[in-house]
Coordinates of C-alpha atoms in Angstrom, one line a residue:
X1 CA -17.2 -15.3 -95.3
X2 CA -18.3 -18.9 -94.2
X3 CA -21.7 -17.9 -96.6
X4 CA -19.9 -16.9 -99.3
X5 CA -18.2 -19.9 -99.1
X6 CA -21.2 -22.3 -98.4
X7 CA -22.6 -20.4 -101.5
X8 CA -20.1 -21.3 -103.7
X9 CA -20.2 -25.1 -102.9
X10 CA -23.7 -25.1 -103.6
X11 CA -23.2 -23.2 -107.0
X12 CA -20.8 -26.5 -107.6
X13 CA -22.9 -28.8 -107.3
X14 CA -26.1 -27.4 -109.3
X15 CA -23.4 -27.5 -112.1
X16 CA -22.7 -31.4 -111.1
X17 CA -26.5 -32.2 -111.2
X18 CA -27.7 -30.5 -114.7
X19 CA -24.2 -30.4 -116.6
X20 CA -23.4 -34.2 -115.3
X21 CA -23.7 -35.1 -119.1
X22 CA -20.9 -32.7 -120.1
X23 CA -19.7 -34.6 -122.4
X24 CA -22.7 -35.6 -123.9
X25 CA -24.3 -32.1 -123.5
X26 CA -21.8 -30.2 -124.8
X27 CA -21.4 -32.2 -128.2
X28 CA -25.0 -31.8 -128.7
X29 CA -25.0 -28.2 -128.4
X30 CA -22.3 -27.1 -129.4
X31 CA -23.2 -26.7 -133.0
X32 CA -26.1 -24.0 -132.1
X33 CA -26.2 -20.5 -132.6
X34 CA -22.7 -18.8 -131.7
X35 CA -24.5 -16.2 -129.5
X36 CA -26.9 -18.3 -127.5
X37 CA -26.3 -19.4 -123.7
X38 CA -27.5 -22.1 -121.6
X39 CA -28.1 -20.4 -118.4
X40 CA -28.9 -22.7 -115.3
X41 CA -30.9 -22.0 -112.6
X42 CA -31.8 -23.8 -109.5
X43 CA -33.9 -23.6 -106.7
X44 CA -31.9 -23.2 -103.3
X45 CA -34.8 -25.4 -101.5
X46 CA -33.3 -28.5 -104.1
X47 CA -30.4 -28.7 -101.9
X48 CA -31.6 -28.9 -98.2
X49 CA -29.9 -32.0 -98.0
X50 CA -26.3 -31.7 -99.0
X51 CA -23.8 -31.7 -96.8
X52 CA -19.9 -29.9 -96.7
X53 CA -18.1 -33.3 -97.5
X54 CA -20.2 -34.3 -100.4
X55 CA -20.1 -30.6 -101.7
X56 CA -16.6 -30.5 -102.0
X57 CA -16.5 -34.3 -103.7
X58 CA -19.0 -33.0 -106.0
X59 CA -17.0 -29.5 -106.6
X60 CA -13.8 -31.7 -107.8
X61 CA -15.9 -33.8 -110.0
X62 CA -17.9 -30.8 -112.5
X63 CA -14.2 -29.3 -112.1
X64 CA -13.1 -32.4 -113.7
X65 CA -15.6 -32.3 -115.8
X66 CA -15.5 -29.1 -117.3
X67 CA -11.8 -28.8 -117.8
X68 CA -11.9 -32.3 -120.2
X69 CA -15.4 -32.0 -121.5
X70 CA -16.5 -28.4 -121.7
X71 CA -15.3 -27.3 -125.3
X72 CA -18.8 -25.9 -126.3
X73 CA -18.9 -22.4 -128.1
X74 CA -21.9 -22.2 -126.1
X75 CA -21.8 -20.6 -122.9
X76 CA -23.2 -21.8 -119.5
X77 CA -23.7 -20.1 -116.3
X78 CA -25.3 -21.4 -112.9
X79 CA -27.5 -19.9 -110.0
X80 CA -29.0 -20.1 -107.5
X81 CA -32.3 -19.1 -106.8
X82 CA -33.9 -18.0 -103.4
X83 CA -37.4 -18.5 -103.9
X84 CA -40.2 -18.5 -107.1
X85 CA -40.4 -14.9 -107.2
X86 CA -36.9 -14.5 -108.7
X87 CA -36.9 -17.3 -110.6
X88 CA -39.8 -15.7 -112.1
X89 CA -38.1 -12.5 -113.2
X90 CA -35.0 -14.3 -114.3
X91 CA -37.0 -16.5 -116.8
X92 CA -39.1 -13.7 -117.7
X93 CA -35.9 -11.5 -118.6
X94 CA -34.6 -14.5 -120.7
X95 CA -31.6 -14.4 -117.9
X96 CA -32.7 -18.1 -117.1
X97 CA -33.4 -21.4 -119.6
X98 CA -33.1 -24.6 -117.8
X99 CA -34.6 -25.0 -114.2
X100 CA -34.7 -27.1 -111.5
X101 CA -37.2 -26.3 -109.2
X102 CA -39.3 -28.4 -106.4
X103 CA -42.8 -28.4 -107.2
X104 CA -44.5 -26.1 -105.5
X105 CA -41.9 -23.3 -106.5
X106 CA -43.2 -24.7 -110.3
X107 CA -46.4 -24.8 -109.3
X108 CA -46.3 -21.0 -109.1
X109 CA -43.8 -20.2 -112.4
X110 CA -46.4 -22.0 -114.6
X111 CA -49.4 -19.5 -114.2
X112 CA -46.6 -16.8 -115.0
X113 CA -43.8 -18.0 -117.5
X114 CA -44.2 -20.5 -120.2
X115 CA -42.2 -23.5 -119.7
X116 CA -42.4 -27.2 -121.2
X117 CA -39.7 -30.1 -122.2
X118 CA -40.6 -31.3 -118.0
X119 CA -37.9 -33.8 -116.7
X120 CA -38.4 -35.9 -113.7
X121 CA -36.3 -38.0 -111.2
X122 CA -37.3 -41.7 -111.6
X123 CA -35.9 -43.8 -108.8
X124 CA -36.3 -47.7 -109.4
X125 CA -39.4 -46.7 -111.7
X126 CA -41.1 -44.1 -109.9
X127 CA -41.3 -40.7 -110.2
X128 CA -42.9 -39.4 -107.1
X129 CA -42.6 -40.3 -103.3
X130 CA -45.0 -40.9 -100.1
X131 CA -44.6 -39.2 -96.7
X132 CA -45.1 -40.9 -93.2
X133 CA -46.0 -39.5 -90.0
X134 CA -44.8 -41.7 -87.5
X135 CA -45.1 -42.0 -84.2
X136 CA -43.7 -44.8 -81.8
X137 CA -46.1 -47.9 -81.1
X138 CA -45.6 -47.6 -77.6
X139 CA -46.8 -44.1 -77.6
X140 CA -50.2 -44.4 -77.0
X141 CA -50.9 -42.1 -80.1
X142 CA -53.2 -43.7 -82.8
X143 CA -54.1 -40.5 -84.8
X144 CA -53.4 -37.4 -86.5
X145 CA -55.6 -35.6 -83.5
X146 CA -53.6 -37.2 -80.6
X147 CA -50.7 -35.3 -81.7
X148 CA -52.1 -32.0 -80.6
X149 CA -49.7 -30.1 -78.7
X150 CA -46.7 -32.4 -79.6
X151 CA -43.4 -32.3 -80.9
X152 CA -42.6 -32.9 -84.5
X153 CA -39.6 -33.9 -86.1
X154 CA -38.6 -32.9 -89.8
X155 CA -35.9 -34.5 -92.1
X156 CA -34.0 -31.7 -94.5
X157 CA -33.3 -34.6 -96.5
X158 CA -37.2 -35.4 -96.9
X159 CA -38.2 -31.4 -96.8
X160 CA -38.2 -32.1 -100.9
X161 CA -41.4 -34.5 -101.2
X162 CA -43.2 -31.6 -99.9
X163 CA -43.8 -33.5 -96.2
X164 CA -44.4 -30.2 -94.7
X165 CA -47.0 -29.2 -97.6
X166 CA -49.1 -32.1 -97.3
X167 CA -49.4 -32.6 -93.6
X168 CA -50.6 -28.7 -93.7
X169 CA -53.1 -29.1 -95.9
X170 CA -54.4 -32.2 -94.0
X171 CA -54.8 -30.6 -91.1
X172 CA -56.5 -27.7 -92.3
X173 CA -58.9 -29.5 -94.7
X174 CA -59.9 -30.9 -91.4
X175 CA -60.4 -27.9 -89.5
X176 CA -57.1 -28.7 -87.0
X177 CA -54.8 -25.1 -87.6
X178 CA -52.1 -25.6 -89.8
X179 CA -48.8 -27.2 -88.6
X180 CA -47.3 -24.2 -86.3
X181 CA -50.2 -24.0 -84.4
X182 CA -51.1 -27.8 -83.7
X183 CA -48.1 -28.7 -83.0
X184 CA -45.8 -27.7 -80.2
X185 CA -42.8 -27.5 -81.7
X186 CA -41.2 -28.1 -85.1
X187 CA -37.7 -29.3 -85.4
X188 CA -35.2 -29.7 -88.5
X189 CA -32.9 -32.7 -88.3
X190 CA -30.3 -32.8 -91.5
X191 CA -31.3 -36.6 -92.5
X192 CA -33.8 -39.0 -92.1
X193 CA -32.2 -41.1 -89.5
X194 CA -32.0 -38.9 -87.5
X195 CA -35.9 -37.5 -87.2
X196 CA -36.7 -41.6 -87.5
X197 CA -34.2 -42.3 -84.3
X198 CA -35.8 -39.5 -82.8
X199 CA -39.0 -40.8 -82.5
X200 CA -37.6 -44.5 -82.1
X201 CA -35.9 -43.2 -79.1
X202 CA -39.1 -41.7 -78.0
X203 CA -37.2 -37.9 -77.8
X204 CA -40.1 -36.8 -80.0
X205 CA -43.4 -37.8 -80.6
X206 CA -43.3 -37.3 -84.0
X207 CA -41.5 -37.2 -87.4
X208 CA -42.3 -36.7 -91.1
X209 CA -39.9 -39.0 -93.4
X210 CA -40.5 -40.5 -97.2
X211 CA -41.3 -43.9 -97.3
X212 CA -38.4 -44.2 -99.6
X213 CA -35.8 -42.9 -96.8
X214 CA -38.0 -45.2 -94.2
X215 CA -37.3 -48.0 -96.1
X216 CA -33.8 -48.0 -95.9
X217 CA -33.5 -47.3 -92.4
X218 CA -35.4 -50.4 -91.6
X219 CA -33.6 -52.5 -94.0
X220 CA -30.4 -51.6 -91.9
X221 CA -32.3 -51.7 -88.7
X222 CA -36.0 -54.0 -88.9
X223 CA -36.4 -52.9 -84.7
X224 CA -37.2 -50.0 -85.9
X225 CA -40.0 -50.9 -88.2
X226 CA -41.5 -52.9 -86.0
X227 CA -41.5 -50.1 -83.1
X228 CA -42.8 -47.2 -85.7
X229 CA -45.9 -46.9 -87.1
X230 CA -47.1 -45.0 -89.3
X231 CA -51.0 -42.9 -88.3
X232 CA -50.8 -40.7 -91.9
X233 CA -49.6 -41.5 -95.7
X234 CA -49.3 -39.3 -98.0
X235 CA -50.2 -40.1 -101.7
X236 CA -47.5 -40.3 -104.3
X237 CA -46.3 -36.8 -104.8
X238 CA -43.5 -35.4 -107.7
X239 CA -41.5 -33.5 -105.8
X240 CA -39.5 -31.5 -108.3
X241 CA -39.3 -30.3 -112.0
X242 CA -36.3 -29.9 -114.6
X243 CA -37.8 -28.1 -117.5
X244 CA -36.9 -25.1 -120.3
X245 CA -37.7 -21.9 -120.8
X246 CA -40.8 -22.1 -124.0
X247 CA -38.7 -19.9 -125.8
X248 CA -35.6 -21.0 -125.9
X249 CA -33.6 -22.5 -129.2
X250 CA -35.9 -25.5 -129.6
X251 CA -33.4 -27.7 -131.6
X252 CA -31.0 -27.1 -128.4
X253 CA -33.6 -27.8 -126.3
X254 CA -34.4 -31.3 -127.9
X255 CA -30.1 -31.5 -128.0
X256 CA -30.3 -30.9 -123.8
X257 CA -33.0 -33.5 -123.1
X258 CA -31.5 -35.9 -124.9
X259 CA -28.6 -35.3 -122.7
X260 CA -30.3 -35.6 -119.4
X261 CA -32.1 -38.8 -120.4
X262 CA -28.8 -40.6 -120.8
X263 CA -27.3 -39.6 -117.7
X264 CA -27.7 -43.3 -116.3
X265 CA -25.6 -44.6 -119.1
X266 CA -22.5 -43.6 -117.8
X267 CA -20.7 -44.8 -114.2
X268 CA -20.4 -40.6 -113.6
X269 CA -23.8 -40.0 -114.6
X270 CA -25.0 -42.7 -112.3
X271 CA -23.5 -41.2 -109.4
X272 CA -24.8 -37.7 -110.1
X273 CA -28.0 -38.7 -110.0
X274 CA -27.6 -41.2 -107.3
X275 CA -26.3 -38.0 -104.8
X276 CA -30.0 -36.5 -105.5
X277 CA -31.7 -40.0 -104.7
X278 CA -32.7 -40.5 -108.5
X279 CA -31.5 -43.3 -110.6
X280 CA -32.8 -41.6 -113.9
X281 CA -34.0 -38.9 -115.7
X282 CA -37.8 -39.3 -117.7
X283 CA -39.6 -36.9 -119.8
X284 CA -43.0 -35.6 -118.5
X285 CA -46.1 -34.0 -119.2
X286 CA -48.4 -31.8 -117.2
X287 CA -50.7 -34.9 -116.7
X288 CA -48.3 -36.4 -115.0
X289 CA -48.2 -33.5 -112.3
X290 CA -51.6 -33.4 -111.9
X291 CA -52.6 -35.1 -108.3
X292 CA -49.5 -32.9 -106.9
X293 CA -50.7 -29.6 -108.2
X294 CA -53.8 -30.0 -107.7
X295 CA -53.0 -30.9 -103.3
X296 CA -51.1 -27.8 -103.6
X297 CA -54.1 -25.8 -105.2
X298 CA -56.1 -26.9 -102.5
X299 CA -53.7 -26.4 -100.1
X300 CA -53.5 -22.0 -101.4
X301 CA -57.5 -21.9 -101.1
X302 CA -57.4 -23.4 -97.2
X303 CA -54.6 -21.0 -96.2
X304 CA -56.0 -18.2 -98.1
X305 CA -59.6 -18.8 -96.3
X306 CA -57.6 -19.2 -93.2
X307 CA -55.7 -16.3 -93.3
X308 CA -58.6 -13.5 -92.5
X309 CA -59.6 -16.3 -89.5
X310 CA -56.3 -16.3 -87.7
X311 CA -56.3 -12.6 -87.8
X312 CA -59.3 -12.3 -85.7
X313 CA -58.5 -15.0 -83.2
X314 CA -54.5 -13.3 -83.1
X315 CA -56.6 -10.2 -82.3
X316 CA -59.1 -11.2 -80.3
X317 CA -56.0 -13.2 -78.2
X318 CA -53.9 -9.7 -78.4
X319 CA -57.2 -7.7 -77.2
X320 CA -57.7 -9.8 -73.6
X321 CA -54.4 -9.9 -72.7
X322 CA -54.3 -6.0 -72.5
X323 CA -57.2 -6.1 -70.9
X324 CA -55.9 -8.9 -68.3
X325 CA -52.8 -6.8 -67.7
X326 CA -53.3 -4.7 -64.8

């Protein structure tokens, strides 16, 4: 019961975040084709970071919304989406127009679906984010390779700006494993305070953040810049897409853009956006996802000429210990 329940928040607030121009969106569309739909879907890995309290908050709001804005003869529905692999069949099927998906999941759907109209999160000009890998000045660790056999802490919240990707591919463009097998342990903390104070602390060697979150801890707490360092940075990386299914109505699809552009210019809009660390919505081309795509591209050639590798050494490791057991 408690998942169907956590499910349903989290349908809520997908509505919040892509139908936060209701108004706006609605008055647009609304003059379309009687029979078509705008049908919603969202990646579940886009809300890592959301907690009960601000579900519910955002659950009254689209309620609000919808009951005094929603007058469209055009249909919406909202999903969630547990992985690329549906997502795929959903646009595919025409079950699916507007997405929201982080980038690696889009990284995927492009070599499959045809999609375009992309939308990014801009937050005070920018569209992408950096990660850290910080470890505690006292430490006595100074590089990536010092960290072998440590403990590492992960922010949900920062989970998004593809921390987890990035480090991976570091280590195995440099020949170190991958990130369950250099490191000792991995741990999830729900926000970025909480991995930073981890480290700060000294409970864990280690934590991944985005200098954006970093920032703001230090602002409310400079001790703890000055007793963090940071041994890794990643480069600026988008870390999710909003675009349209190719084929969809594209006079709507101009109407819905238009839409999600403007969400800044209203005190609602503002705080939608705010609750997914944007401040507003930009257009975007595939040039502009370039440097991401291509890191992840590298990063599915080094796991897939891993993958044969680990199987030998997981054999080789499974073979002597039979032959060590008595």
């Amino acid at each position: 019961m408690k998942k169907q329940q956590g499910m349903k928040i989290r349908i809520g607030i997908v509505a919040v975040y892509l139908l936060s121009g209701g108004i706006c969106m609605a008055g647009l569309i609304g003059k379309a084709d009687p029979d078509q739909e705008l049908n919603i879907g969202y990646s579940d890995a886009m809300l890592a970071h959301v907690n009960e309290a601000d579900a519910v908050a955002a659950i009254k709001t689209w309620v609000e919304m919808i009951k005094e804005a929603w007058n469209s003869s055009v249909p919406s529905t909202t999903s969630i989406y547990s992985g690329a692999d549906k997502m795929q069949q959903a646009l595919r099927e025409g079950a699916v127009d507007l997405v929201a998906v982080p980038i690696d999941e889009f990284y995927r759907l492009k070599h499959e679906v045809a999609l375009d109209h992309l939308m990014l999160g801009s937050y005070k000009g920018k569209t992408t984010v950096e990660n850290l890998l910080l470890v505690h000045r006292d430490s006595g660790l100074d590089d990536l390779e010092s960290l072998r056999g440590k403990n590492l802490l992960i922010s949900a919240a920062d989970r998004l700006g593809m921390c987890e990707l990035w480090l991976d591919t570091v280590l195995l463009e440099r020949d170190k494993g991958d990130l369950h097998t250099f490191f000792q342990s991995l741990k999830i903390r729900p926000k970025s305070s909480a991995a930073v104070h981890g480290v700060f602390f000294k409970t864990a060697d280690a934590c991944l953040v985005t200098r954006r979150n970093y920032d703001l801890i230090t602002e409310l707490n400079p001790q703890i810049g000055r007793k963090l360092k940071a041994i890794e940075i990643s480069p600026p990386l988008v870390p999710a897409v909003i675009c349209i299914r190719a084929e969809y109505d594209e006079e709507s699809k101009q109407d819905i853009c238009k839409a999600l552009l403007a969400l800044h210019e209203t005190i609602r809009g503002q705080n939608m956006l705010s609750f997914f660390n944007s401040d507003q919505m930009v257009t975007a081309s595939l040039n502009d996802l370039t440097s991401t795509l291509t890191m992840i591209e590298l990063h599915t050639r080094l796991k897939e000429r891993r993958t044969p590798q680990a199987k030998v050494v997981a054999s080789m490791e499974r073979t002597e210990g039979a032959a060590a057991t008595p």
